[in-house]
mmCIF file of C-alpha atoms in Angstrom:
data_model
loop_
_atom_site.group_PDB
_atom_site.id
_atom_site.type_symbol
_atom_site.label_atom_id
_atom_site.label_comp_id
_atom_site.label_asym_id
_atom_site.label_seq_id
_atom_site.Cartn_x
_atom_site.Cartn_y
_atom_site.Cartn_z
ATOM 1 C CA MET A 857 77.703 118.908 54.892
ATOM 2 C CA VAL A 858 75.512 116.914 57.291
ATOM 3 C CA ARG A 859 71.858 116.770 58.268
ATOM 4 C CA GLN A 860 70.651 117.656 61.743
ATOM 5 C CA ASP A 861 69.005 114.575 63.231
ATOM 6 C CA TYR A 862 65.677 114.660 65.021
ATOM 7 C CA PRO A 863 67.015 115.747 68.409
ATOM 8 C CA PHE A 864 65.296 113.281 70.748
ATOM 9 C CA GLY A 865 65.549 109.735 69.532
ATOM 10 C CA SER A 866 67.187 106.453 70.432
ATOM 11 C CA ASP A 867 69.505 106.649 67.412
ATOM 12 C CA THR A 868 70.151 110.412 67.363
ATOM 13 C CA VAL A 869 73.709 111.538 66.632
ATOM 14 C CA HIS A 870 74.177 115.031 68.050
ATOM 15 C CA ARG A 871 75.381 117.779 65.701
ATOM 16 C CA SER A 872 78.438 118.396 67.898
ATOM 17 C CA VAL A 873 79.544 114.805 67.299
ATOM 18 C CA LYS A 874 79.174 115.227 63.540
ATOM 19 C CA TYR A 875 81.112 118.490 63.751
ATOM 20 C CA ALA A 876 83.926 116.762 65.642
ATOM 21 C CA TRP A 877 84.042 113.952 63.074
ATOM 22 C CA ALA A 878 84.250 116.483 60.227
ATOM 23 C CA ARG A 879 87.028 118.418 61.921
ATOM 24 C CA GLU A 880 89.002 115.264 62.730
ATOM 25 C CA ALA A 881 88.686 114.144 59.086
ATOM 26 C CA GLY A 882 90.327 117.359 57.896
ATOM 27 C CA ALA A 883 87.295 119.411 56.847
ATOM 28 C CA VAL A 884 87.900 123.137 56.553
ATOM 29 C CA GLY A 885 84.218 124.051 57.009
ATOM 30 C CA PHE A 886 80.986 122.554 58.285
ATOM 31 C CA LEU A 887 77.431 122.960 56.970
ATOM 32 C CA LEU A 888 74.495 121.755 59.055
ATOM 33 C CA SER A 889 71.269 121.167 57.135
ATOM 34 C CA SER A 890 67.845 121.400 58.727
ATOM 35 C CA ALA A 891 65.727 118.261 58.410
ATOM 36 C CA VAL A 892 62.375 120.072 58.015
ATOM 37 C CA PRO A 893 61.119 121.899 54.899
ATOM 38 C CA GLY A 894 60.168 125.555 54.714
ATOM 39 C CA ASP A 895 63.504 127.242 53.903
ATOM 40 C CA MET A 896 64.432 127.291 57.598
ATOM 41 C CA PRO A 897 68.145 127.105 58.410
ATOM 42 C CA ALA A 898 69.193 124.875 61.271
ATOM 43 C CA THR A 899 70.864 126.287 64.348
ATOM 44 C CA GLY A 900 72.502 124.882 67.457
ATOM 45 C CA TYR A 901 75.792 124.673 69.299
ATOM 46 C CA SER A 902 78.473 122.523 67.668
ATOM 47 C CA ALA A 903 81.975 123.857 68.334
ATOM 48 C CA THR A 904 83.975 123.651 71.543
ATOM 49 C CA ASN A 905 85.677 127.067 71.504
ATOM 50 C CA ALA A 906 88.956 125.299 70.769
ATOM 51 C CA PRO A 907 91.882 126.647 68.707
ATOM 52 C CA ASP A 908 91.218 124.079 65.961
ATOM 53 C CA ASP A 909 87.555 125.046 65.481
ATOM 54 C CA ILE A 910 86.486 125.376 61.843
ATOM 55 C CA PRO A 911 83.869 127.759 60.355
ATOM 56 C CA ALA A 912 80.350 126.353 60.607
ATOM 57 C CA ALA A 913 76.922 127.495 59.431
ATOM 58 C CA GLY A 914 73.350 126.245 59.417
ATOM 59 C CA ILE A 915 71.482 125.964 56.117
ATOM 60 C CA SER A 916 67.975 124.935 55.049
ATOM 61 C CA ILE A 917 67.152 121.515 53.662
ATOM 62 C CA GLU A 918 66.293 123.179 50.349
ATOM 63 C CA THR A 919 69.803 124.652 50.101
ATOM 64 C CA ALA A 920 71.330 121.294 51.000
ATOM 65 C CA ARG A 921 69.332 119.570 48.255
ATOM 66 C CA ALA A 922 70.371 122.151 45.692
ATOM 67 C CA LEU A 923 74.021 121.590 46.585
ATOM 68 C CA GLY A 924 73.613 117.825 46.477
ATOM 69 C CA GLU A 925 71.953 117.891 43.060
ATOM 70 C CA ALA A 926 74.741 119.824 41.364
ATOM 71 C CA GLY A 927 76.281 116.602 39.993
ATOM 72 C CA ASP A 928 79.821 115.248 39.813
ATOM 73 C CA ASP A 929 80.582 117.061 36.560
ATOM 74 C CA ARG A 930 79.432 120.397 37.933
ATOM 75 C CA PRO A 931 80.820 120.957 41.440
ATOM 76 C CA ALA A 932 78.524 122.859 43.727
ATOM 77 C CA ARG A 933 79.656 126.316 44.711
ATOM 78 C CA LEU A 934 78.392 128.195 47.729
ATOM 79 C CA ARG A 935 79.539 131.539 48.995
ATOM 80 C CA LEU A 936 78.943 132.339 52.656
ATOM 81 C CA GLU A 937 80.069 135.328 54.626
ATOM 82 C CA VAL A 938 80.199 134.532 58.323
ATOM 83 C CA ARG A 939 80.772 137.397 60.699
ATOM 84 C CA GLY A 940 81.278 137.050 64.401
ATOM 85 C CA ALA A 941 82.986 138.533 67.396
ATOM 86 C CA ARG A 942 84.199 137.078 70.663
ATOM 87 C CA LYS A 943 83.850 139.079 73.836
ATOM 88 C CA PRO A 944 83.387 138.435 77.556
ATOM 89 C CA ALA A 945 79.811 138.118 78.752
ATOM 90 C CA THR A 946 78.050 137.341 82.008
ATOM 91 C CA GLY A 947 75.207 134.877 82.364
ATOM 92 C CA VAL A 948 72.992 134.426 85.411
ATOM 93 C CA ASP A 949 71.501 131.241 86.820
ATOM 94 C CA LEU A 950 68.284 131.998 88.722
ATOM 95 C CA ILE A 951 67.723 130.081 91.971
ATOM 96 C CA ALA A 952 64.794 130.028 94.407
ATOM 97 C CA GLU A 953 64.900 127.866 97.539
ATOM 98 C CA VAL A 954 62.045 126.774 99.807
ATOM 99 C CA PRO A 955 63.438 124.702 102.724
ATOM 100 C CA GLY A 956 61.717 121.534 103.880
ATOM 101 C CA GLN A 957 61.887 119.626 107.137
ATOM 102 C CA GLY A 958 65.139 117.818 106.339
ATOM 103 C CA PRO A 959 68.555 118.664 104.854
ATOM 104 C CA GLU A 960 67.895 117.216 101.379
ATOM 105 C CA TRP A 961 66.763 119.094 98.283
ATOM 106 C CA VAL A 962 64.702 118.298 95.230
ATOM 107 C CA VAL A 963 66.050 120.373 92.336
ATOM 108 C CA LEU A 964 63.498 121.398 89.708
ATOM 109 C CA SER A 965 65.400 122.806 86.738
ATOM 110 C CA ALA A 966 64.984 124.190 83.252
ATOM 111 C CA HIS A 967 66.979 126.471 80.974
ATOM 112 C CA TYR A 968 65.706 129.885 79.996
ATOM 113 C CA ASP A 969 68.138 130.748 77.200
ATOM 114 C CA GLY A 970 67.423 130.104 73.522
ATOM 115 C CA HIS A 971 68.423 130.832 69.950
ATOM 116 C CA ASP A 972 67.241 133.960 68.181
ATOM 117 C CA LEU A 973 65.788 132.414 65.014
ATOM 118 C CA ALA A 974 62.363 132.458 66.667
ATOM 119 C CA GLU A 975 61.026 132.563 70.249
ATOM 120 C CA SER A 976 62.406 129.269 71.607
ATOM 121 C CA ALA A 977 58.852 128.560 72.713
ATOM 122 C CA LEU A 978 59.030 124.765 72.826
ATOM 123 C CA ASP A 979 62.734 124.747 73.675
ATOM 124 C CA ASN A 980 62.524 125.886 76.353
ATOM 125 C CA ALA A 981 59.890 128.433 77.354
ATOM 126 C CA THR A 982 57.690 125.412 78.095
ATOM 127 C CA GLY A 983 60.088 124.079 80.717
ATOM 128 C CA ALA A 984 60.735 127.490 82.271
ATOM 129 C CA ALA A 985 56.999 128.232 82.524
ATOM 130 C CA ALA A 986 56.354 124.868 84.187
ATOM 131 C CA VAL A 987 59.104 125.439 86.763
ATOM 132 C CA LEU A 988 57.597 128.796 87.713
ATOM 133 C CA GLN A 989 54.071 127.382 87.981
ATOM 134 C CA ILE A 990 55.137 124.403 90.096
ATOM 135 C CA LEU A 991 57.213 126.638 92.384
ATOM 136 C CA ARG A 992 54.311 129.066 92.800
ATOM 137 C CA THR A 993 51.880 126.253 93.616
ATOM 138 C CA TYR A 994 54.091 124.189 95.929
ATOM 139 C CA ALA A 995 55.950 126.906 97.851
ATOM 140 C CA PRO A 996 53.282 127.289 100.588
ATOM 141 C CA HIS A 997 53.410 123.527 101.307
ATOM 142 C CA VAL A 998 57.108 122.623 101.120
ATOM 143 C CA GLY A 999 57.906 123.682 104.687
ATOM 144 C CA GLY A 1000 56.026 120.660 106.004
ATOM 145 C CA MET A 1001 57.647 118.130 103.652
ATOM 146 C CA ARG A 1002 60.680 115.869 104.013
ATOM 147 C CA ARG A 1003 62.794 117.734 101.470
ATOM 148 C CA GLY A 1004 63.191 121.303 100.329
ATOM 149 C CA LEU A 1005 62.513 122.558 96.813
ATOM 150 C CA ARG A 1006 65.241 124.324 94.851
ATOM 151 C CA ALA A 1007 63.890 125.781 91.595
ATOM 152 C CA MET A 1008 66.617 126.639 89.098
ATOM 153 C CA LEU A 1009 66.550 128.371 85.714
ATOM 154 C CA PHE A 1010 69.875 127.878 83.965
ATOM 155 C CA THR A 1011 71.409 130.039 81.271
ATOM 156 C CA ALA A 1012 73.748 129.007 78.423
ATOM 157 C CA GLU A 1013 72.277 125.526 78.106
ATOM 158 C CA GLU A 1014 72.225 125.946 74.352
ATOM 159 C CA TRP A 1015 75.959 126.603 74.435
ATOM 160 C CA GLY A 1016 77.430 123.437 75.871
ATOM 161 C CA LEU A 1017 75.233 123.148 78.993
ATOM 162 C CA THR A 1018 77.496 125.806 80.477
ATOM 163 C CA GLY A 1019 75.237 127.339 83.129
ATOM 164 C CA SER A 1020 74.413 124.050 84.854
ATOM 165 C CA ARG A 1021 77.965 122.738 84.460
ATOM 166 C CA LEU A 1022 79.441 125.693 86.320
ATOM 167 C CA TYR A 1023 76.786 125.402 89.022
ATOM 168 C CA VAL A 1024 77.175 121.667 89.685
ATOM 169 C CA ASP A 1025 80.972 121.704 89.407
ATOM 170 C CA GLY A 1026 81.057 124.544 91.926
ATOM 171 C CA LEU A 1027 79.249 122.552 94.627
ATOM 172 C CA THR A 1028 81.089 120.787 97.401
ATOM 173 C CA GLU A 1029 80.720 117.025 97.689
ATOM 174 C CA ALA A 1030 78.448 117.510 100.705
ATOM 175 C CA GLU A 1031 76.252 119.915 98.733
ATOM 176 C CA ARG A 1032 75.957 117.418 95.880
ATOM 177 C CA ARG A 1033 75.049 114.639 98.300
ATOM 178 C CA ALA A 1034 72.287 116.839 99.707
ATOM 179 C CA ILE A 1035 70.506 116.852 96.324
ATOM 180 C CA ALA A 1036 68.140 113.884 96.346
ATOM 181 C CA VAL A 1037 67.178 114.251 92.689
ATOM 182 C CA ASP A 1038 67.178 116.710 89.796
ATOM 183 C CA VAL A 1039 63.952 116.888 87.778
ATOM 184 C CA ASN A 1040 64.884 118.735 84.596
ATOM 185 C CA LEU A 1041 62.222 120.092 82.221
ATOM 186 C CA ASP A 1042 63.245 120.747 78.646
ATOM 187 C CA THR A 1043 60.744 120.835 75.761
ATOM 188 C CA ILE A 1044 57.731 119.404 77.602
ATOM 189 C CA ALA A 1045 55.268 120.223 74.794
ATOM 190 C CA GLY A 1046 55.237 119.489 71.072
ATOM 191 C CA SER A 1047 53.649 116.097 71.610
ATOM 192 C CA PRO A 1048 51.130 114.836 74.191
ATOM 193 C CA ARG A 1049 53.554 112.012 75.045
ATOM 194 C CA VAL A 1050 56.144 112.905 77.709
ATOM 195 C CA ALA A 1051 59.055 110.547 78.350
ATOM 196 C CA CYS A 1052 61.335 110.354 81.360
ATOM 197 C CA LEU A 1053 65.072 110.040 80.703
ATOM 198 C CA VAL A 1054 66.609 108.541 83.857
ATOM 199 C CA SER A 1055 70.298 108.926 82.961
ATOM 200 C CA GLY A 1056 71.445 105.388 83.744
ATOM 201 C CA TYR A 1057 70.057 105.494 87.308
ATOM 202 C CA ALA A 1058 67.911 102.356 87.400
ATOM 203 C CA ALA A 1059 66.333 103.150 90.769
ATOM 204 C CA LEU A 1060 65.228 106.505 89.403
ATOM 205 C CA GLY A 1061 63.350 104.655 86.681
ATOM 206 C CA ASP A 1062 61.630 102.600 89.366
ATOM 207 C CA PHE A 1063 60.659 105.814 91.175
ATOM 208 C CA ALA A 1064 59.296 107.418 87.990
ATOM 209 C CA CYS A 1065 57.287 104.288 87.136
ATOM 210 C CA ALA A 1066 55.793 104.162 90.642
ATOM 211 C CA VAL A 1067 54.800 107.837 90.482
ATOM 212 C CA ALA A 1068 53.274 107.476 87.016
ATOM 213 C CA ARG A 1069 51.355 104.375 88.045
ATOM 214 C CA GLU A 1070 49.920 106.040 91.161
ATOM 215 C CA ALA A 1071 48.946 109.142 89.169
ATOM 216 C CA GLY A 1072 47.421 107.133 86.326
ATOM 217 C CA LEU A 1073 49.884 108.528 83.792
ATOM 218 C CA GLU A 1074 51.691 106.836 80.924
ATOM 219 C CA VAL A 1075 55.335 107.936 81.051
ATOM 220 C CA PRO A 1076 57.813 105.933 78.939
ATOM 221 C CA ILE A 1077 61.206 105.433 80.596
ATOM 222 C CA VAL A 1078 64.426 105.968 78.614
ATOM 223 C CA GLU A 1079 67.287 104.411 80.553
ATOM 224 C CA PRO A 1080 70.630 105.489 78.969
ATOM 225 C CA LEU A 1081 72.245 108.782 79.921
ATOM 226 C CA LYS A 1082 71.688 111.442 77.251
ATOM 227 C CA ARG A 1083 73.885 114.526 77.035
ATOM 228 C CA ASN A 1084 71.098 116.694 75.673
ATOM 229 C CA SER A 1085 70.113 118.977 78.566
ATOM 230 C CA ASP A 1086 71.093 120.185 82.013
ATOM 231 C CA HIS A 1087 70.251 116.901 83.784
ATOM 232 C CA TYR A 1088 73.502 115.563 82.308
ATOM 233 C CA ASN A 1089 75.687 117.746 84.500
ATOM 234 C CA PHE A 1090 73.972 116.483 87.646
ATOM 235 C CA ALA A 1091 74.165 112.847 86.530
ATOM 236 C CA ARG A 1092 77.852 113.004 85.625
ATOM 237 C CA ARG A 1093 78.626 114.159 89.179
ATOM 238 C CA GLY A 1094 76.780 111.255 90.765
ATOM 239 C CA ILE A 1095 73.430 112.977 91.418
ATOM 240 C CA PRO A 1096 70.254 111.119 90.362
ATOM 241 C CA ALA A 1097 68.843 113.192 87.511
ATOM 242 C CA MET A 1098 65.961 112.856 85.090
ATOM 243 C CA ARG A 1099 64.830 114.830 82.074
ATOM 244 C CA LEU A 1100 61.193 115.088 81.062
ATOM 245 C CA VAL A 1101 60.821 115.659 77.319
ATOM 246 C CA ALA A 1102 57.937 115.493 74.854
ATOM 247 C CA GLY A 1103 58.098 113.555 71.607
ATOM 248 C CA PHE A 1104 60.918 111.103 72.293
ATOM 249 C CA ASP A 1105 61.232 108.810 69.252
ATOM 250 C CA GLU A 1106 58.397 110.716 67.512
ATOM 251 C CA PRO A 1107 60.192 112.424 64.596
ATOM 252 C CA GLU A 1108 56.922 113.543 62.969
ATOM 253 C CA CYS A 1109 55.654 115.503 65.998
ATOM 254 C CA ASP A 1110 56.010 119.268 66.423
ATOM 255 C CA VAL A 1111 59.203 118.872 68.458
ATOM 256 C CA ARG A 1112 61.004 118.553 65.118
ATOM 257 C CA TYR A 1113 60.649 122.326 64.739
ATOM 258 C CA ILE A 1114 62.897 123.241 67.658
ATOM 259 C CA LEU A 1115 66.095 125.066 66.692
ATOM 260 C CA THR A 1116 64.303 126.525 63.648
ATOM 261 C CA ALA A 1117 62.361 129.693 62.863
ATOM 262 C CA ALA A 1118 59.105 127.792 63.490
ATOM 263 C CA ASP A 1119 59.665 127.456 67.254
ATOM 264 C CA ARG A 1120 57.172 130.165 68.190
ATOM 265 C CA ARG A 1121 54.468 130.322 70.828
ATOM 266 C CA ASP A 1122 51.723 129.241 68.429
ATOM 267 C CA MET A 1123 53.550 125.900 68.203
ATOM 268 C CA VAL A 1124 52.728 125.228 71.876
ATOM 269 C CA ALA A 1125 49.356 123.550 72.410
ATOM 270 C CA ASP A 1126 47.792 124.470 75.756
ATOM 271 C CA ALA A 1127 46.781 120.873 76.461
ATOM 272 C CA GLU A 1128 50.307 119.596 75.812
ATOM 273 C CA LEU A 1129 51.898 122.224 78.061
ATOM 274 C CA LYS A 1130 49.417 121.459 80.839
ATOM 275 C CA GLY A 1131 49.987 117.735 80.397
ATOM 276 C CA GLY A 1132 53.773 118.059 80.554
ATOM 277 C CA THR A 1133 53.521 120.309 83.606
ATOM 278 C CA LEU A 1134 51.258 117.767 85.303
ATOM 279 C CA VAL A 1135 53.806 114.972 84.792
ATOM 280 C CA ALA A 1136 56.539 117.191 86.231
ATOM 281 C CA ALA A 1137 54.377 118.265 89.161
ATOM 282 C CA GLU A 1138 53.675 114.638 90.091
ATOM 283 C CA MET A 1139 57.377 113.739 89.999
ATOM 284 C CA VAL A 1140 58.318 116.721 92.151
ATOM 285 C CA TRP A 1141 55.472 116.306 94.671
ATOM 286 C CA HIS A 1142 56.323 112.654 95.296
ATOM 287 C CA ALA A 1143 60.052 113.397 95.476
ATOM 288 C CA LEU A 1144 59.505 116.047 98.136
ATOM 289 C CA ASN A 1145 57.935 113.543 100.508
ATOM 290 C CA TRP A 1146 59.276 110.192 99.243
ATOM 291 C CA PRO A 1147 60.176 107.930 102.179
ATOM 292 C CA GLY A 1148 63.775 106.769 102.159
ATOM 293 C CA THR A 1149 66.155 107.191 99.228
ATOM 294 C CA ILE A 1150 64.670 108.156 95.849
ATOM 295 C CA ALA A 1151 67.717 106.747 94.064
ATOM 296 C CA PRO A 1152 71.271 106.240 95.328
ATOM 297 C CA HIS A 1153 74.043 108.587 94.279
ATOM 298 C CA LYS A 1154 76.696 107.010 92.076
ATOM 299 C CA SER A 1155 80.360 106.493 92.896
ATOM 300 C CA GLY A 1156 83.203 107.532 90.618
ATOM 301 C CA ALA A 1157 83.462 104.046 89.109
ATOM 302 C CA GLU A 1158 79.715 103.899 88.503
ATOM 303 C CA ILE A 1159 79.792 107.293 86.798
ATOM 304 C CA GLU A 1160 82.588 106.108 84.507
ATOM 305 C CA GLU A 1161 80.407 103.171 83.526
ATOM 306 C CA ILE A 1162 77.403 105.271 82.459
ATOM 307 C CA LEU A 1163 79.680 107.742 80.653
ATOM 308 C CA ARG A 1164 81.507 105.022 78.705
ATOM 309 C CA GLY A 1165 80.712 105.266 75.030
ATOM 310 C CA LEU A 1166 78.621 108.396 75.471
ATOM 311 C CA GLU A 1167 78.700 110.756 72.492
#
């Protein structure tokens, strides 16, 4: 039995890593406790669809405490009935392209899938809504800019980043090289403070800082690569990729309610959604017309370096 960490922090250990540790240690089952009160079970992808997967379930923090307080002389007993079925399914990635003057593309991405405990409003209706608004606003202007805009809404992000992985892996090397940058939006409300995760691409951090400075915005930069959204699949194939996320290293903000039954639309403050969209819009607008290289693509050896030690 483990606790789900606050998802976006410098010292976060992802639930899938804890699941793997439990399985490797010989556990026959896995219980994931929510970290927030209110009798709300945790959810989230942990397994790898491998033959040695073990049964897993999310529980509330109240249930976890009751089990932990049973005492050594009175072993805790919990009966769960887990039902499931495996069957083929088809997911769809949604893509809209507006060509620019040159051959390069700025990818603006978000995932539109979610878990069914609530409405997945923060994670990630906020990102999907921002992508649509930025596309709608910029489309009439992109034709005169250096780079084209490719807006992408990925599916199956919550299940192993599958939608973006299949997309990026399916590109030719030339098609990957034509992507100047991926700006990924995932949970851009829940706090008024939006951070930029630059995935180990130092020059991308320089770009983000320059854009924020010119726009008069405060955007903290998080340098290490994080495998917590679709930007990861671009970065691991050598494409400069950033993720914009609200509430990084703010475990008391409303972002703590993602992946619970509290992630409903009333959790999204209008001002925070507008603020997160503004940060994203500035990054995209500057990327579309940025002179020269936004950030260099990485070679195979450089990718190995940023992936080393990654959870």
